[in-house]
Structure formats: C-alpha cells, structure tokens
C-alpha cells in the first residue's frame, strides 16, 4: 500500500539540507533516468518578479477555451499541495502525485533533490503521461538555474523584473534580469511584459538569437474601450471583456498571456481569447 501524500511531503521537506539549492545538474540527472522528454508538444515557461501566477492562469484559461488539454505547474500552493499540478483544469489527486514520487524515488539513486525539484519532476512525469497539447511551467525562483529550466521552452515569458530574492539572484535589476532571461531558448520567442525591460534581458536574447516580443513595441493593450479593452499587434486586433481577475495589473498580465499564445504554434481563435 502506498504511503499517504502527506507523509511523502513531510519526508521531502526534511530530506534535503537546503530548502533552496539552485542548479540543474541534479534534476537533469534524474530527469534523464526517468526517460522524460518534453511534457507536451508546446511548452510555455513563465518567469518574472510579479504576475507569473495570473499570467499562467490566463494562458491556461484561453487554451482550454480553445479545447486544448493543458497542464499547468505553479507554486506555491494556497491550501493543498495538489494545486501545484493541474491537468485539464483539475488538480492532480493524491494517488497520481504519489505514483510520480515513487517513480522519482526509484530513479534518483543517491542523487539528492530539493522539495521543489521533486515537485517539478512529478509535474513533468504526470504531464508526459497525460497526452497534453500544452504545458505551462511557472518558474519558482529566478530562471536560469530554476528546476523548471530543465525543459526547453517553446515560448518563454518574463512578466516583470524587479528586486526579488536578492540573496540568490543578485542585488540589482540587471543581474536579476540576466538570471530570469535564462529561460529563453535560441531562435524561440521571448515575451516581455515590462515597458522598459533591463538591458541584460535584451542583450541575452540578442546573444542567443531569441526573438524578443515586447509589450508596447510588438503588442499593445488599450484599456479604454467601451465595456472592455483591446489587444493589438500589427495586422491583428481584438476587443475583449474585462478579465475576471480584478486589478489594474491584470490587463497587462492578460495581454502578455495572449502574446505568449500567439507567439506559439498553437491556433487560438478569437472566441477562445474572449472566453478565456
């Protein structure tokens, strides 16, 4: 009989000597032993200082309104751990997460993993077995050395860059921006939600050949339309209802989410944009 999820979580919290231990060597090793590849045909990784969770929620809602099967990995959770792994709009149940933990335990050998690394691998393991169309991964801390960066994103998103986790990421926004830009991949879109992103982000995108898609330059949101707002880029615009998430910043997050989906290979119709 499998152990309860609560026992697994208690053991994982106590096992690794450091709650935060940035680096990809450990998770890459176990990811390889598990035989994992991409968790879905399209992967969108969302990093940034503020707005990550809302942006993930908008991407997920729009894609599901299009009829796609979507997996979303987020952190932290509010009430229960299961909230971190959603498949087709539902939180993963205890048994599924425990099966993933058991597979990771069997594969890791003597490789030590943090609580977050095990959780990330569990999400990737469940996603790969779920037949997804889209996987959305929310960065835990930073980006370059975050466990989610074991996966190559088809579209990377940086919502905003500000001072956060300075003990780990650096003492200024240029250094932090470089760390967050580490989720970008060569010749792939990098969607930026800052009006004036740090130059380190743009330099890194240029250096690796990532395609920077910038708010206020490549796409725009106009909040003053009647009963809603307008998203636009060259050759396309759409009037949309106000988001259900109520805060001034949510229009920006919704705009970034739309830009991320339009930068992907997924076909998203106007009705899904409005409904999502």
mmCIF file of C-alpha atoms in Angstrom:
data_model
loop_
_atom_site.group_PDB
_atom_site.id
_atom_site.type_symbol
_atom_site.label_atom_id
_atom_site.label_comp_id
_atom_site.label_asym_id
_atom_site.label_seq_id
_atom_site.Cartn_x
_atom_site.Cartn_y
_atom_site.Cartn_z
ATOM 1 C CA UNK A 1 0.000 0.000 0.000
ATOM 2 C CA UNK A 2 1.345 3.429 -0.961
ATOM 3 C CA UNK A 3 2.233 5.985 1.676
ATOM 4 C CA UNK A 4 -0.142 8.941 2.045
ATOM 5 C CA UNK A 5 0.849 12.096 0.180
ATOM 6 C CA UNK A 6 1.183 13.973 3.481
ATOM 7 C CA UNK A 7 3.896 11.541 4.646
ATOM 8 C CA UNK A 8 5.777 11.929 1.362
ATOM 9 C CA UNK A 9 5.687 15.721 1.615
ATOM 10 C CA UNK A 10 6.885 15.726 5.213
ATOM 11 C CA UNK A 11 9.819 13.493 4.294
ATOM 12 C CA UNK A 12 10.726 15.549 1.232
ATOM 13 C CA UNK A 13 10.736 18.769 3.266
ATOM 14 C CA UNK A 14 13.101 17.241 5.805
ATOM 15 C CA UNK A 15 15.390 15.342 3.440
ATOM 16 C CA UNK A 16 17.460 17.981 1.632
ATOM 17 C CA UNK A 17 19.715 20.125 3.863
ATOM 18 C CA UNK A 18 18.828 23.332 1.966
ATOM 19 C CA UNK A 19 15.320 24.471 1.038
ATOM 20 C CA UNK A 20 16.784 26.417 -1.913
ATOM 21 C CA UNK A 21 19.706 24.894 -3.786
ATOM 22 C CA UNK A 22 19.833 26.390 -7.269
ATOM 23 C CA UNK A 23 21.366 24.371 -10.078
ATOM 24 C CA UNK A 24 20.310 21.986 -12.826
ATOM 25 C CA UNK A 25 22.801 19.129 -12.542
ATOM 26 C CA UNK A 26 20.781 17.090 -10.041
ATOM 27 C CA UNK A 27 17.411 17.460 -11.726
ATOM 28 C CA UNK A 28 18.914 16.848 -15.182
ATOM 29 C CA UNK A 29 20.387 13.575 -13.978
ATOM 30 C CA UNK A 30 17.102 12.274 -12.556
ATOM 31 C CA UNK A 31 15.091 13.697 -15.452
ATOM 32 C CA UNK A 32 17.295 11.613 -17.763
ATOM 33 C CA UNK A 33 16.977 8.467 -15.625
ATOM 34 C CA UNK A 34 13.196 8.813 -15.739
ATOM 35 C CA UNK A 35 13.368 8.873 -19.527
ATOM 36 C CA UNK A 36 11.439 12.128 -19.698
ATOM 37 C CA UNK A 37 11.416 14.235 -22.846
ATOM 38 C CA UNK A 38 9.122 17.231 -23.430
ATOM 39 C CA UNK A 39 5.998 17.260 -21.228
ATOM 40 C CA UNK A 40 3.835 18.431 -24.171
ATOM 41 C CA UNK A 41 4.168 19.338 -27.859
ATOM 42 C CA UNK A 42 4.190 23.011 -26.806
ATOM 43 C CA UNK A 43 5.765 24.308 -23.594
ATOM 44 C CA UNK A 44 5.393 27.862 -22.290
ATOM 45 C CA UNK A 45 7.609 28.774 -19.327
ATOM 46 C CA UNK A 46 6.607 31.846 -17.312
ATOM 47 C CA UNK A 47 9.119 33.730 -15.180
ATOM 48 C CA UNK A 48 9.325 37.214 -13.712
ATOM 49 C CA UNK A 49 9.030 39.066 -10.428
ATOM 50 C CA UNK A 50 5.285 39.767 -10.332
ATOM 51 C CA UNK A 51 2.310 38.457 -12.276
ATOM 52 C CA UNK A 52 3.537 34.938 -13.016
ATOM 53 C CA UNK A 53 0.580 33.112 -11.478
ATOM 54 C CA UNK A 54 -2.027 35.329 -13.120
ATOM 55 C CA UNK A 55 -0.317 35.050 -16.497
ATOM 56 C CA UNK A 56 -0.277 31.256 -16.203
ATOM 57 C CA UNK A 57 -3.977 31.313 -15.286
ATOM 58 C CA UNK A 58 -4.839 33.418 -18.346
ATOM 59 C CA UNK A 59 -2.816 31.217 -20.709
ATOM 60 C CA UNK A 60 -4.439 28.104 -19.246
ATOM 61 C CA UNK A 61 -7.972 29.510 -19.454
ATOM 62 C CA UNK A 62 -7.605 30.682 -23.057
ATOM 63 C CA UNK A 63 -6.022 27.434 -24.225
ATOM 64 C CA UNK A 64 -8.714 25.367 -22.507
ATOM 65 C CA UNK A 65 -11.405 27.557 -24.061
ATOM 66 C CA UNK A 66 -9.861 26.550 -27.399
ATOM 67 C CA UNK A 67 -10.455 22.917 -26.410
ATOM 68 C CA UNK A 68 -6.806 22.072 -25.735
ATOM 69 C CA UNK A 69 -5.674 19.682 -22.997
ATOM 70 C CA UNK A 70 -3.462 21.800 -20.751
ATOM 71 C CA UNK A 71 -1.129 21.060 -17.859
ATOM 72 C CA UNK A 72 -0.107 23.873 -15.503
ATOM 73 C CA UNK A 73 2.623 23.690 -12.861
ATOM 74 C CA UNK A 74 2.599 26.551 -10.347
ATOM 75 C CA UNK A 75 3.910 27.367 -6.890
ATOM 76 C CA UNK A 76 3.440 27.916 -4.068
ATOM 77 C CA UNK A 77 0.073 26.416 -3.184
ATOM 78 C CA UNK A 78 -2.562 28.122 -1.054
ATOM 79 C CA UNK A 79 -4.483 25.288 0.616
ATOM 80 C CA UNK A 80 -3.089 21.957 -0.530
ATOM 81 C CA UNK A 81 -0.104 20.699 -2.473
ATOM 82 C CA UNK A 82 -2.277 19.270 -5.274
ATOM 83 C CA UNK A 83 -2.957 22.826 -6.515
ATOM 84 C CA UNK A 84 0.580 22.942 -7.915
ATOM 85 C CA UNK A 85 -0.173 20.401 -10.663
ATOM 86 C CA UNK A 86 -3.278 20.904 -12.789
ATOM 87 C CA UNK A 87 -4.222 18.703 -15.728
ATOM 88 C CA UNK A 88 -7.173 19.645 -17.914
ATOM 89 C CA UNK A 89 -8.405 22.099 -15.295
ATOM 90 C CA UNK A 90 -8.282 19.700 -12.340
ATOM 91 C CA UNK A 91 -5.763 19.431 -9.532
ATOM 92 C CA UNK A 92 -3.788 16.197 -9.597
ATOM 93 C CA UNK A 93 -5.122 13.771 -6.997
ATOM 94 C CA UNK A 94 -3.074 12.301 -4.155
ATOM 95 C CA UNK A 95 -2.646 8.889 -5.785
ATOM 96 C CA UNK A 96 -1.301 10.358 -9.025
ATOM 97 C CA UNK A 97 1.247 12.535 -7.218
ATOM 98 C CA UNK A 98 2.349 9.622 -5.040
ATOM 99 C CA UNK A 99 2.859 7.460 -8.144
ATOM 100 C CA UNK A 100 5.054 10.187 -9.571
ATOM 101 C CA UNK A 101 7.015 10.484 -6.318
ATOM 102 C CA UNK A 102 7.534 6.707 -6.275
ATOM 103 C CA UNK A 103 8.883 6.769 -9.836
ATOM 104 C CA UNK A 104 11.265 9.599 -8.936
ATOM 105 C CA UNK A 105 12.435 7.802 -5.799
ATOM 106 C CA UNK A 106 13.174 4.661 -7.802
ATOM 107 C CA UNK A 107 15.131 6.635 -10.399
ATOM 108 C CA UNK A 108 17.128 9.079 -8.305
ATOM 109 C CA UNK A 109 19.584 6.620 -6.758
ATOM 110 C CA UNK A 110 21.905 8.591 -4.486
ATOM 111 C CA UNK A 111 21.120 11.946 -6.129
ATOM 112 C CA UNK A 112 19.720 14.357 -3.561
ATOM 113 C CA UNK A 113 16.803 16.518 -4.680
ATOM 114 C CA UNK A 114 15.120 19.507 -3.065
ATOM 115 C CA UNK A 115 11.393 19.611 -2.292
ATOM 116 C CA UNK A 116 10.855 21.867 -5.313
ATOM 117 C CA UNK A 117 12.938 19.686 -7.618
ATOM 118 C CA UNK A 118 10.926 16.586 -6.730
ATOM 119 C CA UNK A 119 7.695 18.506 -7.232
ATOM 120 C CA UNK A 120 8.872 19.753 -10.627
ATOM 121 C CA UNK A 121 9.822 16.265 -11.753
ATOM 122 C CA UNK A 122 6.471 14.940 -10.517
ATOM 123 C CA UNK A 123 4.627 17.525 -12.620
ATOM 124 C CA UNK A 124 6.736 16.721 -15.685
ATOM 125 C CA UNK A 125 6.214 12.973 -15.177
ATOM 126 C CA UNK A 126 2.443 13.387 -14.870
ATOM 127 C CA UNK A 127 2.277 15.781 -17.808
ATOM 128 C CA UNK A 128 4.188 13.428 -20.085
ATOM 129 C CA UNK A 129 1.730 10.644 -19.289
ATOM 130 C CA UNK A 130 -1.363 12.844 -19.745
ATOM 131 C CA UNK A 131 -1.374 13.425 -23.507
ATOM 132 C CA UNK A 132 -1.282 17.210 -23.226
ATOM 133 C CA UNK A 133 -1.422 19.746 -26.030
ATOM 134 C CA UNK A 134 0.233 22.455 -23.897
ATOM 135 C CA UNK A 135 2.298 22.517 -20.713
ATOM 136 C CA UNK A 136 2.713 25.770 -18.777
ATOM 137 C CA UNK A 137 5.549 25.916 -16.251
ATOM 138 C CA UNK A 138 5.834 28.681 -13.674
ATOM 139 C CA UNK A 139 9.405 29.404 -12.608
ATOM 140 C CA UNK A 140 9.972 29.009 -8.891
ATOM 141 C CA UNK A 141 12.940 31.333 -8.349
ATOM 142 C CA UNK A 142 14.964 33.231 -10.928
ATOM 143 C CA UNK A 143 15.049 31.203 -14.095
ATOM 144 C CA UNK A 144 18.489 30.201 -15.347
ATOM 145 C CA UNK A 145 19.124 27.740 -12.509
ATOM 146 C CA UNK A 146 15.495 27.029 -11.576
ATOM 147 C CA UNK A 147 14.336 23.415 -11.754
ATOM 148 C CA UNK A 148 11.710 24.246 -14.407
ATOM 149 C CA UNK A 149 14.540 25.225 -16.771
ATOM 150 C CA UNK A 150 15.375 21.542 -17.261
ATOM 151 C CA UNK A 151 12.750 21.759 -20.032
ATOM 152 C CA UNK A 152 13.320 23.734 -23.227
ATOM 153 C CA UNK A 153 10.511 26.260 -23.578
ATOM 154 C CA UNK A 154 8.935 26.834 -26.968
ATOM 155 C CA UNK A 155 7.890 30.252 -25.681
ATOM 156 C CA UNK A 156 9.489 31.942 -22.666
ATOM 157 C CA UNK A 157 7.711 34.731 -20.782
ATOM 158 C CA UNK A 158 9.184 37.287 -18.393
ATOM 159 C CA UNK A 159 6.316 39.233 -16.862
ATOM 160 C CA UNK A 160 8.324 41.879 -14.972
ATOM 161 C CA UNK A 161 11.787 42.267 -13.495
ATOM 162 C CA UNK A 162 12.286 43.926 -10.122
ATOM 163 C CA UNK A 163 14.334 43.353 -6.997
ATOM 164 C CA UNK A 164 13.432 39.947 -5.550
ATOM 165 C CA UNK A 165 15.323 37.152 -3.828
ATOM 166 C CA UNK A 166 18.445 39.320 -3.878
ATOM 167 C CA UNK A 167 20.353 36.832 -1.703
ATOM 168 C CA UNK A 168 20.107 34.347 -4.570
ATOM 169 C CA UNK A 169 19.704 36.357 -7.767
ATOM 170 C CA UNK A 170 21.799 39.493 -7.279
ATOM 171 C CA UNK A 171 21.468 42.967 -5.837
ATOM 172 C CA UNK A 172 20.344 44.913 -8.919
ATOM 173 C CA UNK A 173 17.766 44.511 -11.662
ATOM 174 C CA UNK A 174 20.352 43.994 -14.404
ATOM 175 C CA UNK A 175 21.821 40.966 -12.655
ATOM 176 C CA UNK A 176 18.373 39.652 -11.750
ATOM 177 C CA UNK A 177 17.203 40.216 -15.326
ATOM 178 C CA UNK A 178 20.023 38.057 -16.647
ATOM 179 C CA UNK A 179 19.015 35.248 -14.298
ATOM 180 C CA UNK A 180 15.374 35.464 -15.377
ATOM 181 C CA UNK A 181 16.322 35.601 -19.078
ATOM 182 C CA UNK A 182 17.948 32.184 -18.710
ATOM 183 C CA UNK A 183 14.626 30.517 -19.535
ATOM 184 C CA UNK A 184 14.818 31.828 -23.117
ATOM 185 C CA UNK A 185 15.953 29.499 -25.893
ATOM 186 C CA UNK A 186 17.793 30.177 -29.115
ATOM 187 C CA UNK A 187 15.561 31.199 -32.027
ATOM 188 C CA UNK A 188 12.432 30.916 -29.860
ATOM 189 C CA UNK A 189 10.086 33.746 -28.767
ATOM 190 C CA UNK A 190 10.748 35.575 -25.507
ATOM 191 C CA UNK A 191 7.673 37.592 -24.484
ATOM 192 C CA UNK A 192 8.450 40.589 -22.260
ATOM 193 C CA UNK A 193 5.815 42.289 -20.102
ATOM 194 C CA UNK A 194 7.959 45.208 -18.912
ATOM 195 C CA UNK A 195 7.636 48.513 -20.782
ATOM 196 C CA UNK A 196 11.361 49.020 -20.249
ATOM 197 C CA UNK A 197 12.992 45.632 -19.561
ATOM 198 C CA UNK A 198 16.533 45.527 -18.191
ATOM 199 C CA UNK A 199 19.185 45.746 -20.906
ATOM 200 C CA UNK A 200 20.609 42.443 -19.617
ATOM 201 C CA UNK A 201 17.435 40.686 -20.768
ATOM 202 C CA UNK A 202 17.605 42.192 -24.247
ATOM 203 C CA UNK A 203 21.348 41.520 -24.532
ATOM 204 C CA UNK A 204 20.848 37.875 -23.628
ATOM 205 C CA UNK A 205 18.005 37.492 -26.112
ATOM 206 C CA UNK A 206 20.172 39.022 -28.836
ATOM 207 C CA UNK A 207 23.177 36.881 -27.890
ATOM 208 C CA UNK A 208 21.292 33.588 -28.242
ATOM 209 C CA UNK A 209 19.063 34.631 -31.129
ATOM 210 C CA UNK A 210 15.822 34.601 -29.136
ATOM 211 C CA UNK A 211 13.003 36.646 -30.643
ATOM 212 C CA UNK A 212 12.049 39.372 -28.157
ATOM 213 C CA UNK A 213 8.313 40.146 -28.280
ATOM 214 C CA UNK A 214 7.881 43.343 -26.269
ATOM 215 C CA UNK A 215 4.797 44.955 -24.794
ATOM 216 C CA UNK A 216 4.493 48.495 -26.067
ATOM 217 C CA UNK A 217 6.592 47.659 -29.130
ATOM 218 C CA UNK A 218 5.362 44.418 -30.692
ATOM 219 C CA UNK A 219 1.965 44.165 -28.989
ATOM 220 C CA UNK A 220 -0.261 46.618 -27.148
ATOM 221 C CA UNK A 221 -3.223 46.752 -24.803
ATOM 222 C CA UNK A 222 -5.672 49.637 -24.724
ATOM 223 C CA UNK A 223 -7.793 49.726 -21.552
ATOM 224 C CA UNK A 224 -10.236 52.468 -22.527
ATOM 225 C CA UNK A 225 -12.593 50.775 -24.949
ATOM 226 C CA UNK A 226 -16.305 50.672 -24.131
ATOM 227 C CA UNK A 227 -17.047 47.851 -21.636
ATOM 228 C CA UNK A 228 -13.652 46.238 -22.105
ATOM 229 C CA UNK A 229 -10.200 46.568 -23.600
ATOM 230 C CA UNK A 230 -8.352 45.962 -26.856
ATOM 231 C CA UNK A 231 -5.325 43.767 -27.594
ATOM 232 C CA UNK A 232 -3.456 44.508 -30.793
ATOM 233 C CA UNK A 233 -0.374 43.851 -32.840
ATOM 234 C CA UNK A 234 0.489 44.632 -36.452
ATOM 235 C CA UNK A 235 -2.171 43.010 -38.617
ATOM 236 C CA UNK A 236 -4.430 41.857 -35.772
ATOM 237 C CA UNK A 237 -6.557 43.389 -33.041
ATOM 238 C CA UNK A 238 -9.407 42.165 -30.877
ATOM 239 C CA UNK A 239 -11.816 43.764 -28.389
ATOM 240 C CA UNK A 240 -12.115 41.765 -25.189
ATOM 241 C CA UNK A 241 -14.199 41.776 -21.998
ATOM 242 C CA UNK A 242 -12.553 42.827 -18.760
ATOM 243 C CA UNK A 243 -10.752 39.956 -17.008
ATOM 244 C CA UNK A 244 -12.448 38.136 -14.169
ATOM 245 C CA UNK A 245 -9.294 38.728 -12.127
ATOM 246 C CA UNK A 246 -9.920 42.258 -10.888
ATOM 247 C CA UNK A 247 -6.864 44.509 -10.542
ATOM 248 C CA UNK A 248 -5.285 47.121 -12.814
ATOM 249 C CA UNK A 249 -2.218 44.921 -13.382
ATOM 250 C CA UNK A 250 -4.362 42.071 -14.690
ATOM 251 C CA UNK A 251 -4.880 43.723 -18.079
ATOM 252 C CA UNK A 252 -1.120 43.663 -18.566
ATOM 253 C CA UNK A 253 -0.922 40.037 -17.454
ATOM 254 C CA UNK A 254 -3.777 39.095 -19.793
ATOM 255 C CA UNK A 255 -2.084 40.952 -22.648
ATOM 256 C CA UNK A 256 1.170 39.077 -22.011
ATOM 257 C CA UNK A 257 -0.703 35.762 -21.918
ATOM 258 C CA UNK A 258 -2.288 36.460 -25.307
ATOM 259 C CA UNK A 259 1.097 37.437 -26.749
ATOM 260 C CA UNK A 260 2.612 34.177 -25.478
ATOM 261 C CA UNK A 261 -0.092 32.056 -27.082
ATOM 262 C CA UNK A 262 0.088 33.989 -30.368
ATOM 263 C CA UNK A 263 3.870 33.540 -30.370
ATOM 264 C CA UNK A 264 3.407 29.767 -30.067
ATOM 265 C CA UNK A 265 2.488 27.294 -32.787
ATOM 266 C CA UNK A 266 -0.991 26.832 -31.295
ATOM 267 C CA UNK A 267 -4.027 28.005 -33.249
ATOM 268 C CA UNK A 268 -6.131 30.127 -30.902
ATOM 269 C CA UNK A 269 -9.420 31.569 -32.174
ATOM 270 C CA UNK A 270 -10.989 34.883 -31.290
ATOM 271 C CA UNK A 271 -13.804 33.228 -29.325
ATOM 272 C CA UNK A 272 -11.278 31.405 -27.108
ATOM 273 C CA UNK A 273 -9.438 34.672 -26.437
ATOM 274 C CA UNK A 274 -12.694 36.302 -25.359
ATOM 275 C CA UNK A 275 -13.910 33.369 -23.260
ATOM 276 C CA UNK A 276 -10.540 32.727 -21.651
#
